[in-house]
Short mmCIF file of C-alpha atoms and ligand atoms in Angstrom, two decimals:
data_model
loop_
_atom_site.label_atom_id
_atom_site.label_comp_id
_atom_site.label_asym_id
_atom_site.label_seq_id
_atom_site.Cartn_x
_atom_site.Cartn_y
_atom_site.Cartn_z
CA UNK A 412 -0.34 0.18 -0.13
CA UNK A 413 1.46 3.18 -0.66
CA UNK A 414 1.71 6.32 0.93
CA UNK A 415 -1.21 8.70 -1.45
CA UNK A 416 -4.51 7.07 -1.15
CA UNK A 417 -6.23 4.78 -4.84
CA UNK A 418 -8.28 7.98 -4.75
CA UNK A 419 -5.75 10.05 -6.41
CA UNK A 420 -4.54 7.54 -8.83
CA UNK A 421 -8.46 6.93 -9.59
CA UNK A 422 -8.10 10.24 -11.34
CA UNK A 423 -5.97 12.18 -14.02
CA UNK A 424 -4.62 15.75 -13.84
CA UNK A 425 -5.99 18.39 -15.59
CA UNK A 426 -5.31 17.66 -19.18
CA UNK A 427 -5.82 21.64 -20.39
CA UNK A 428 -3.27 22.35 -17.65
CA UNK A 429 -1.01 19.59 -18.57
CA UNK A 430 -0.68 21.42 -22.31
CA UNK A 431 -0.38 25.01 -21.16
CA UNK A 432 2.47 23.76 -19.01
CA UNK A 433 4.25 21.96 -21.77
CA UNK A 434 3.12 25.43 -23.78
CA UNK A 435 4.93 26.62 -21.24
CA UNK A 436 8.32 24.56 -21.38
CA UNK A 437 8.63 25.35 -24.50
CA UNK A 438 8.37 29.32 -24.37
CA UNK A 439 10.77 28.91 -22.01
CA UNK A 440 12.95 27.91 -24.58
CA UNK A 441 12.42 30.56 -26.86
CA UNK A 442 9.61 29.51 -28.89
CA UNK A 443 7.10 31.54 -29.42
CA UNK A 444 4.02 29.39 -28.39
CA UNK A 445 0.51 30.18 -28.70
CA UNK A 446 -2.40 28.84 -26.68
CA UNK A 447 -5.39 28.16 -27.52
CA UNK A 448 -6.58 26.76 -24.13
CA UNK A 449 -7.58 29.27 -21.99
CA UNK A 450 -10.68 28.29 -20.03
CA UNK A 451 -10.93 32.03 -19.01
CA UNK A 452 -11.44 35.32 -20.31
CA UNK A 453 -8.65 37.46 -21.37
CA UNK A 454 -10.78 40.90 -20.53
CA UNK A 455 -10.35 42.55 -17.16
CA UNK A 456 -12.83 42.71 -13.76
CA UNK A 457 -15.11 45.89 -14.65
CA UNK A 458 -13.79 48.79 -12.88
CA UNK A 459 -16.51 49.37 -10.25
CA UNK A 460 -16.23 45.23 -9.34
CA UNK A 461 -12.66 45.85 -8.75
CA UNK A 462 -13.89 48.85 -6.82
CA UNK A 463 -15.96 47.38 -3.82
CA UNK A 464 -13.50 44.75 -4.11
CA UNK A 465 -11.18 47.65 -2.38
CA UNK A 466 -13.54 49.06 -0.37
CA UNK A 467 -14.32 46.00 0.76
CA UNK A 468 -10.07 45.73 2.51
CA UNK A 469 -10.48 49.25 3.61
CA UNK A 470 -14.22 48.77 5.41
CA UNK A 471 -12.29 46.03 6.68
CA UNK A 472 -14.41 43.65 4.89
CA UNK A 473 -11.75 40.82 6.05
CA UNK A 474 -13.12 38.23 8.65
CA UNK A 475 -14.70 35.32 8.07
CA UNK A 476 -18.53 34.98 6.93
CA UNK A 477 -21.70 32.84 7.43
CA UNK A 478 -19.92 29.36 5.76
CA UNK A 479 -22.88 29.51 3.08
CA UNK A 480 -21.94 33.12 1.70
CA UNK A 481 -23.22 36.37 3.20
CA UNK A 482 -26.57 36.92 3.52
CA UNK A 483 -26.45 40.25 1.10
CA UNK A 484 -24.42 38.01 -1.54
CA UNK A 485 -27.62 35.99 -1.40
CA UNK A 486 -30.01 38.21 -1.61
CA UNK A 487 -28.43 38.87 -4.43
CA UNK A 488 -28.14 35.31 -5.64
CA UNK A 489 -31.93 35.65 -5.07
CA UNK A 490 -33.05 38.41 -7.18
CA UNK A 491 -30.28 37.65 -9.88
CA UNK A 492 -32.25 34.25 -10.40
CA UNK A 493 -35.49 35.97 -10.00
CA UNK A 494 -34.92 38.91 -12.56
CA UNK A 495 -32.93 36.73 -14.92
CA UNK A 496 -34.34 33.37 -14.24
CA UNK A 497 -37.75 33.63 -12.91
CA UNK A 498 -36.53 30.66 -10.62
CA UNK A 499 -37.72 31.57 -6.68
CA UNK A 500 -35.29 30.39 -4.20
CA UNK A 501 -35.57 31.92 -0.83
CA UNK A 502 -31.76 31.81 0.51
CA UNK A 503 -31.94 28.57 2.87
CA UNK A 504 -31.74 27.38 -1.01
CA UNK A 505 -28.63 29.15 -1.78
CA UNK A 506 -24.74 28.14 -1.07
CA UNK A 507 -22.21 30.33 -2.15
CA UNK A 508 -18.59 28.38 -2.70
CA UNK A 509 -15.22 28.58 -3.95
CA UNK A 510 -15.88 28.86 -7.54
CA UNK A 511 -18.59 27.14 -9.70
CA UNK A 512 -16.14 23.73 -9.48
CA UNK A 513 -16.70 23.22 -5.32
CA UNK A 514 -20.35 24.11 -5.63
CA UNK A 515 -19.94 20.69 -7.78
CA UNK A 516 -17.72 18.63 -6.24
CA UNK A 517 -19.50 19.66 -2.46
CA UNK A 518 -23.07 18.13 -4.55
CA UNK A 519 -21.46 15.37 -5.80
CA UNK A 520 -20.13 14.47 -2.36
CA UNK A 521 -23.37 15.17 -0.42
CA UNK A 522 -25.29 12.84 -3.12
CA UNK A 523 -22.77 10.15 -3.89
CA UNK A 524 -23.18 6.95 -2.62
CA UNK A 525 -21.30 3.32 -3.49
CA UNK A 526 -22.27 2.50 -7.32
CA UNK A 527 -24.63 5.78 -8.00
CA UNK A 528 -24.20 6.73 -12.28
CA UNK A 529 -23.86 9.94 -13.24
CA UNK A 530 -24.98 10.34 -16.79
CA UNK A 531 -22.03 12.95 -18.44
CA UNK A 532 -22.73 14.13 -22.02
CA UNK A 533 -19.62 13.59 -23.51
CA UNK A 534 -18.16 15.95 -24.67
CA UNK A 535 -18.01 17.47 -21.74
CA UNK A 536 -16.05 19.68 -18.81
CA UNK A 537 -12.69 17.94 -18.60
CA UNK A 538 -13.07 17.87 -14.34
CA UNK A 539 -16.99 16.16 -14.44
CA UNK A 540 -15.54 12.87 -14.52
CA UNK A 541 -13.00 12.84 -12.74
CA UNK A 542 -15.05 14.86 -9.78
CA UNK A 543 -18.27 11.52 -9.29
CA UNK A 544 -14.61 8.83 -9.12
CA UNK A 545 -12.92 11.58 -6.45
CA UNK A 546 -16.88 11.45 -4.77
CA UNK A 547 -17.24 7.40 -5.65
CA UNK A 548 -19.14 7.29 -8.08
CA UNK A 549 -19.68 5.95 -11.40
CA UNK A 550 -19.68 8.55 -14.02
CA UNK A 551 -21.79 6.89 -16.98
CA UNK A 552 -20.98 8.98 -20.56
CA UNK A 553 -23.32 9.43 -23.04
CA UNK A 554 -22.04 9.78 -26.32
CA UNK A 555 -23.45 13.02 -28.06
CA UNK A 556 -23.40 13.01 -31.63
CA UNK A 557 -22.64 15.94 -33.89
CA UNK A 558 -25.14 15.78 -35.83
CA UNK A 559 -27.12 16.81 -32.73
CA UNK A 560 -24.16 19.41 -32.61
CA UNK A 561 -22.64 17.79 -29.40
CA UNK A 562 -26.11 17.94 -27.88
CA UNK A 563 -27.85 14.89 -25.35
CA UNK A 564 -30.96 14.53 -27.24
CA UNK A 565 -33.96 12.03 -25.27
CA UNK A 566 -32.88 9.37 -26.73
CA UNK A 567 -29.99 8.60 -25.32
CA UNK A 568 -30.63 10.01 -22.29
CA UNK A 569 -33.52 7.33 -21.73
CA UNK A 570 -30.84 4.55 -22.75
CA UNK A 571 -28.61 5.79 -20.26
CA UNK A 572 -30.59 5.71 -17.09
CA UNK A 573 -30.36 2.91 -15.26
CA UNK A 574 -32.24 2.39 -11.42
CA UNK A 575 -29.33 3.51 -10.16
CA UNK A 576 -28.50 6.87 -11.54
CA UNK A 577 -29.08 9.61 -9.61
CA UNK A 578 -27.54 13.00 -11.38
CA UNK A 579 -27.15 14.10 -15.27
CA UNK A 580 -25.07 16.81 -15.48
CA UNK A 581 -26.51 19.10 -18.11
CA UNK A 582 -23.92 22.43 -19.21
CA UNK A 583 -25.46 24.79 -21.25
CA UNK A 584 -23.60 27.02 -23.12
CA UNK A 585 -20.88 24.14 -23.28
CA UNK A 586 -17.65 23.49 -22.98
CA UNK A 587 -16.48 22.19 -24.89
CA UNK A 588 -18.46 22.85 -27.87
CA UNK A 589 -19.97 26.76 -27.22
CA UNK A 590 -23.12 24.05 -28.11
CA UNK A 591 -26.37 26.12 -26.51
CA UNK A 592 -29.36 23.56 -25.80
CA UNK A 593 -32.66 25.40 -27.07
CA UNK A 594 -36.06 26.05 -25.02
CA UNK A 595 -37.38 22.86 -26.87
CA UNK A 596 -34.55 20.56 -27.15
CA UNK A 597 -34.57 21.06 -22.87
CA UNK A 598 -38.63 20.73 -22.76
CA UNK A 599 -37.99 17.45 -24.61
CA UNK A 600 -35.59 15.50 -21.97
CA UNK A 601 -37.85 17.70 -18.95
CA UNK A 602 -40.53 15.06 -20.62
CA UNK A 603 -37.85 11.92 -19.92
CA UNK A 604 -36.90 13.14 -16.86
CA UNK A 605 -40.34 13.21 -15.49
CA UNK A 606 -40.97 9.70 -16.18
CA UNK A 607 -37.43 8.93 -13.84
CA UNK A 608 -38.91 10.21 -10.09
CA UNK A 609 -35.10 9.26 -8.86
CA UNK A 610 -32.95 11.22 -11.57
CA UNK A 611 -31.29 14.77 -10.81
CA UNK A 612 -29.87 17.02 -12.39
CA UNK A 613 -26.89 19.15 -12.73
CA UNK A 614 -27.32 22.08 -14.15
CA UNK A 615 -24.13 23.95 -14.99
CA UNK A 616 -24.96 27.65 -16.32
CA UNK A 617 -21.66 28.81 -15.83
CA UNK A 618 -21.64 30.18 -19.67
CA UNK A 619 -25.23 31.85 -19.22
CA UNK A 620 -23.97 35.26 -20.56
CA UNK A 621 -21.68 34.87 -23.27
CA UNK A 622 -24.46 33.63 -26.26
CA UNK A 623 -23.75 34.90 -29.87
CA UNK A 624 -27.01 35.03 -32.69
CA UNK A 625 -29.64 35.96 -30.77
CA UNK A 626 -29.33 32.74 -28.83
CA UNK A 627 -31.09 32.45 -25.38
CA UNK A 628 -30.80 31.27 -22.39
CA UNK A 629 -32.97 28.46 -21.36
CA UNK A 630 -32.94 27.09 -17.10
CA UNK A 631 -34.60 24.09 -17.55
CA UNK A 632 -36.05 24.87 -13.86
CA UNK A 633 -38.11 27.50 -15.57
CA UNK A 634 -38.95 25.40 -18.21
CA UNK A 635 -40.61 22.39 -15.47
CA UNK A 636 -41.47 23.98 -12.59
CA UNK A 637 -42.30 20.30 -11.91
CA UNK A 638 -38.55 19.35 -11.86
CA UNK A 639 -37.08 22.16 -10.05
CA UNK A 640 -36.69 20.45 -6.77
CA UNK A 641 -34.68 17.61 -7.81
CA UNK A 642 -32.15 20.37 -9.94
CA UNK A 643 -29.22 22.14 -8.26
CA UNK A 644 -28.82 25.35 -10.62
CA UNK A 645 -24.08 26.16 -10.43
CA UNK A 646 -23.41 28.89 -12.08
CA UNK A 647 -21.35 31.76 -10.40
CA UNK A 648 -18.91 35.06 -11.63
CA UNK A 649 -16.49 33.39 -13.06
CA UNK A 650 -17.07 33.76 -16.78
CA UNK A 651 -19.62 36.48 -17.82
CA UNK A 652 -18.15 39.00 -14.95
CA UNK A 653 -14.70 37.66 -16.07
CA UNK A 654 -13.83 37.07 -12.50
CA UNK A 655 -11.95 33.34 -12.43
CA UNK A 656 -9.76 34.26 -10.41
CA UNK A 657 -11.80 36.01 -7.51
CA UNK A 658 -13.27 32.19 -7.29
CA UNK A 659 -17.03 33.37 -6.21
CA UNK A 660 -19.76 30.23 -7.65
CA UNK A 661 -23.24 29.25 -6.06
CA UNK A 662 -25.81 26.90 -5.67
CA UNK A 663 -29.60 27.38 -5.83
CA UNK A 664 -31.47 24.07 -5.07
CA UNK A 665 -33.54 21.86 -2.95
CA UNK A 666 -33.67 23.06 1.37
CA UNK A 667 -32.09 19.23 2.05
CA UNK A 668 -29.17 19.50 -0.10
CA UNK A 669 -27.82 23.14 0.22
CA UNK A 670 -27.89 21.84 3.73
CA UNK A 671 -25.70 19.31 3.18
CA UNK A 672 -23.59 20.34 0.61
CA UNK A 673 -22.85 23.93 3.22
CA UNK A 674 -22.13 21.31 6.57
CA UNK A 675 -19.73 19.78 3.94
CA UNK A 676 -17.81 23.19 3.33
CA UNK A 677 -17.50 24.24 6.56
CA UNK A 678 -15.81 20.54 7.34
CA UNK A 679 -13.71 21.68 4.37
CA UNK A 680 -12.85 25.22 3.08
CA UNK A 681 -15.53 27.48 5.46
CA UNK A 682 -16.34 30.86 3.05
CA UNK A 683 -15.36 31.88 -0.34
CA UNK A 684 -13.35 34.98 0.43
CA UNK A 685 -14.98 37.54 1.93
CA UNK A 686 -14.09 40.73 -0.91
CA UNK A 687 -14.84 38.57 -3.56
CA UNK A 688 -17.91 37.92 -1.88
CA UNK A 689 -18.38 41.99 -1.82
CA UNK A 690 -16.90 41.75 -4.98
CA UNK A 691 -19.95 40.09 -6.68
CA UNK A 692 -22.74 41.85 -5.51
CA UNK A 693 -21.43 44.29 -6.84
CA UNK A 694 -21.36 41.97 -10.12
CA UNK A 695 -24.93 40.71 -9.73
CA UNK A 696 -26.40 44.05 -8.44
CA UNK A 697 -24.17 46.06 -10.76
CA UNK A 698 -24.07 47.30 -14.30
CA UNK A 699 -24.58 44.79 -16.55
CA UNK A 700 -23.98 46.35 -20.33
CA UNK A 701 -19.94 45.73 -20.69
CA UNK A 702 -21.23 42.57 -21.65
CA UNK A 703 -22.87 43.11 -24.66
CA UNK A 704 -19.68 44.66 -26.18
CA UNK A 705 -17.68 41.50 -24.91
CA UNK A 706 -19.64 39.32 -26.45
CA UNK A 707 -19.35 41.60 -29.82
CA UNK A 708 -15.49 40.78 -29.91
CA UNK A 709 -16.13 37.40 -29.29
CA UNK A 710 -18.64 36.42 -32.14
CA UNK A 711 -15.75 38.70 -34.44
CA UNK A 712 -13.93 35.99 -33.78
CA UNK A 713 -15.86 33.39 -33.48
CA UNK A 714 -16.31 34.18 -36.75
CA UNK A 715 -13.49 34.10 -38.17
CA UNK A 716 -11.48 31.27 -36.35
CA UNK A 717 -15.03 28.98 -37.86
CA UNK A 718 -13.87 30.96 -41.57
CA UNK A 719 -10.60 30.00 -40.90
CA UNK A 720 -10.69 26.23 -39.97
CA UNK A 721 -13.24 25.57 -42.21
CA UNK A 722 -10.76 26.35 -44.98
CA UNK A 723 -8.37 24.43 -43.56
CA UNK A 724 -8.10 21.06 -45.27
CA UNK A 725 -9.04 18.11 -42.66
CA UNK A 726 -11.29 20.09 -40.15
CA UNK A 727 -14.89 21.15 -39.71
CA UNK A 728 -15.89 23.44 -37.10
CA UNK A 729 -19.03 23.68 -36.09
CA UNK A 730 -20.13 27.58 -35.12
CA UNK A 731 -20.90 27.48 -31.47
CA UNK A 732 -23.45 29.66 -29.97
CA UNK A 733 -21.91 30.11 -26.80
CA UNK A 734 -19.11 30.61 -24.08
CA UNK A 735 -16.11 30.92 -26.34
CA UNK A 736 -14.84 27.39 -27.62
CA UNK A 737 -14.71 25.60 -30.88
CA UNK A 738 -15.49 22.54 -31.08
CA UNK A 739 -13.66 21.34 -34.90
CA UNK A 740 -13.24 17.72 -35.60
CA UNK A 741 -9.84 16.84 -37.39
CA UNK A 742 -11.78 13.03 -38.71
CA UNK A 743 -9.92 14.21 -41.72
CA UNK A 744 -6.61 14.51 -40.24
CA UNK A 745 -6.49 11.31 -39.46
CA UNK A 746 -3.84 8.64 -40.84
CA UNK A 747 -2.09 11.66 -42.36
CA UNK A 748 1.39 11.82 -42.70
CA UNK A 749 3.72 14.78 -41.30
CA UNK A 750 6.73 15.92 -42.84
CA UNK A 751 8.58 13.87 -40.72
CA UNK A 752 6.71 11.05 -41.96
CA UNK A 753 4.72 10.37 -38.30
CA UNK A 754 1.46 9.22 -38.99
CA UNK A 755 -1.25 11.44 -36.88
CA UNK A 756 -3.50 8.04 -35.34
CA UNK A 757 -5.31 10.56 -32.96
CA UNK A 758 -6.28 13.49 -31.98
CA UNK A 759 -3.20 13.55 -29.09
CA UNK A 760 -0.70 12.80 -32.03
CA UNK A 761 -2.23 16.27 -33.74
CA UNK A 762 -2.75 18.44 -31.17
CA UNK A 763 1.35 17.24 -30.39
CA UNK A 764 2.21 17.79 -33.72
CA UNK A 765 0.38 21.39 -33.93
CA UNK A 766 2.41 22.11 -30.70
CA UNK A 767 5.57 20.93 -32.14
CA UNK A 768 5.90 21.98 -35.84
CA UNK A 769 3.22 25.18 -35.74
CA UNK A 770 4.05 26.41 -31.90
CA UNK A 771 0.25 26.50 -31.05
CA UNK A 772 -0.71 24.90 -28.44
CA UNK A 773 -4.45 23.07 -28.53
CA UNK A 774 -6.30 20.61 -25.91
CA UNK A 775 -6.73 17.06 -28.20
CA UNK A 776 -10.74 15.75 -27.98
CA UNK A 777 -9.92 13.43 -25.90
CA UNK A 778 -9.31 15.11 -23.13
CA UNK A 779 -13.81 15.87 -23.27
CA UNK A 780 -14.07 12.67 -24.27
CA UNK A 781 -15.08 12.58 -27.52
CA UNK A 782 -12.43 12.13 -30.54
CA UNK A 783 -11.01 12.76 -32.98
CA UNK A 784 -11.61 16.99 -32.43
CA UNK A 785 -9.58 19.28 -30.45
CA UNK A 786 -10.75 22.43 -28.71
CA UNK A 787 -10.48 25.55 -29.45
CA UNK A 788 -10.18 28.59 -27.07
CA UNK A 789 -11.07 32.27 -28.52
CA UNK A 790 -11.05 34.17 -25.53
CA UNK A 791 -7.38 34.83 -26.75
CA UNK A 792 -5.89 38.89 -28.65
CA UNK A 793 -7.21 38.71 -32.38
CA UNK A 794 -4.61 39.59 -34.00
CA UNK A 795 -2.58 35.80 -31.29
CA UNK A 796 -5.70 34.15 -32.69
CA UNK A 797 -5.73 34.94 -35.89
CA UNK A 798 -2.04 34.15 -36.60
CA UNK A 799 -2.47 30.75 -34.17
CA UNK A 800 -5.42 30.17 -36.72
CA UNK A 801 -3.35 30.55 -39.33
CA UNK A 802 -0.32 28.50 -37.96
CA UNK A 803 -2.80 25.37 -37.42
CA UNK A 804 -4.24 25.94 -41.53
CA UNK A 805 -0.53 25.96 -42.58
CA UNK A 806 0.01 22.74 -40.70
CA UNK A 807 -2.01 21.47 -42.48
CA UNK A 808 -1.42 21.56 -44.88
CA UNK A 809 2.04 21.06 -44.89
CA UNK A 810 0.52 17.03 -44.13
CA UNK A 811 -0.72 16.94 -47.98
CA UNK A 812 -3.52 15.58 -47.55
CA UNK A 813 -6.35 14.75 -50.42
CA UNK A 814 -8.95 17.60 -52.32
CA UNK A 815 -11.64 15.52 -51.39
CA UNK A 816 -10.76 16.18 -47.43
CA UNK A 817 -10.84 19.36 -48.48
CA UNK A 818 -13.46 21.18 -45.04
CA UNK A 819 -17.17 21.68 -46.20
CA UNK A 820 -20.21 22.06 -44.12
N1 PLP B 1695 -18.28 24.73 -15.26
C1 PLP B 1695 -17.71 24.65 -16.59
C2 PLP B 1695 -18.34 23.71 -18.04
C3 PLP B 1695 -16.23 25.30 -16.18
O1 PLP B 1695 -15.95 25.22 -18.04
C4 PLP B 1695 -15.31 25.79 -15.53
C5 PLP B 1695 -14.48 26.31 -15.59
O2 PLP B 1695 -14.04 26.44 -16.45
C6 PLP B 1695 -16.36 24.92 -14.53
C7 PLP B 1695 -17.91 25.18 -14.18
C8 PLP B 1695 -15.82 26.12 -13.06
O3 PLP B 1695 -15.86 27.13 -12.63
P1 PLP B 1695 -15.08 28.15 -11.24
O4 PLP B 1695 -14.42 28.31 -12.21
O5 PLP B 1695 -16.27 29.15 -11.37
O6 PLP B 1695 -15.06 26.69 -10.68
#
C-alpha cells in the first residue's frame, strides 16, 4: 500500500493544465508558442467590481463570513435568479462556494454513495468524470453526435438512465463545444426526466451570459417547474464577469441538499473569500452593459476561427453559439503523414504535431471524451488568434491531404 490514497490514482491531472505546462516549457526555451487552451475570458474584471473589492478591504471586510455566503450576497443571488431566470429561491436554498467547481464538488460529495451513477453527456467539461470518481460514484458517459450539435437527445438520455442513476449533468452553453440547448430541446429532455423521478439534474449554467446570434439562455428549472426541486442550478461570476480568479460560484436547489453541501463546506474551506463576496454583489447588482460589447468581440473571433478552420484541409468546424470555444473535427487528418514521416493516428498525435511544428497549443478531444476533435478557445487577443489559426492551417496544408478531404459544412 502506497502512502498516496487510491482515489488520487483513480483520477487524471487536468489535461488542459498539462498542455499549458508543456506550452510554457517550450516558451521558456525561446519558442513563440500561442496557447488556444484558455478556459477564461482574456478581459479584465470590470472596474466597478474591482473598486468594490478595494472598498471592502478598506472597510475591514476581512474576517470569516457565514459558511454558506453573506446574507447580502445571497440576497443578490436570489434577485438575479428571479430577474434573469424567473426562478424564486429563498436564502436557505442558496450556497456560495469557491467557484462553480466547488459547488459541483460539494453536490456530488453530498449525494453520491458507492455505485451511484452520474450521466455525463460527451463531450464534457474535463472535471466532471473525475469529480464523480472522487465522490465514489460511476461516471456514465453518454456520447452525443456532431449531427446533434453534440447535445444530449431524449433517446440517448433514456438509454443512459438506470435504477442507479443519481444525477444527469447538463451544461449549456457548453465547454467544450459552445453548443446551447434550445427551449424545445430542454423540454424534450424534461419529458424523459418526468418519467424517472429518481434522477436529479446538475444544471451547470456558468457560461449563461456568453451567447451569440440572438441565442437565448433557457434554464430547465424555469421551463418545467415540476422538476425544480430535483435540479441544482450551478452558476457563478467566473466567466460572464471575467472573475475566474476571485473564486465565487453558487448553487440553488432543494434546502435539504443545500444544507448537506453547507455541512461539507463547513468542514473543508468554510466561507469563500469575504472580499470576493463583496465584489460579487457588485457584479450581480451593478451595470451589466459591458457584456454586450464583450460578446460582440467574442463573436467576431468565433467567426474568424470558424472561417479559417473550414478553409483548412482535414478540419470541419461547427459554429458555436455560446461560451468561447469551438470543437472542430479532425477526422480528416487521421492517418495523415507529417513532413517528418510520423503518422497522425489520434487527436493527441495531431495536437502534438501542432505544438511541435506550428507552435500552437490546443487540447485534444480525448480530454473531453469525444475524439477525434480539438478544443480551441478563442478567449485571446484577436491578432494572436488569427496568427494561431493561420499556423494551424499551414501545418495542415503541409500534411498534403487530398482535396477530397477539404472541409465542408
Ligand atoms: N463548469 C464549467 C463547464 C467550466 O468550464 C468551468 C471552468 O472552466 C467551471 C464549471 C468552473 O467554474 P469556476 O471557475 O467558477 O469554478
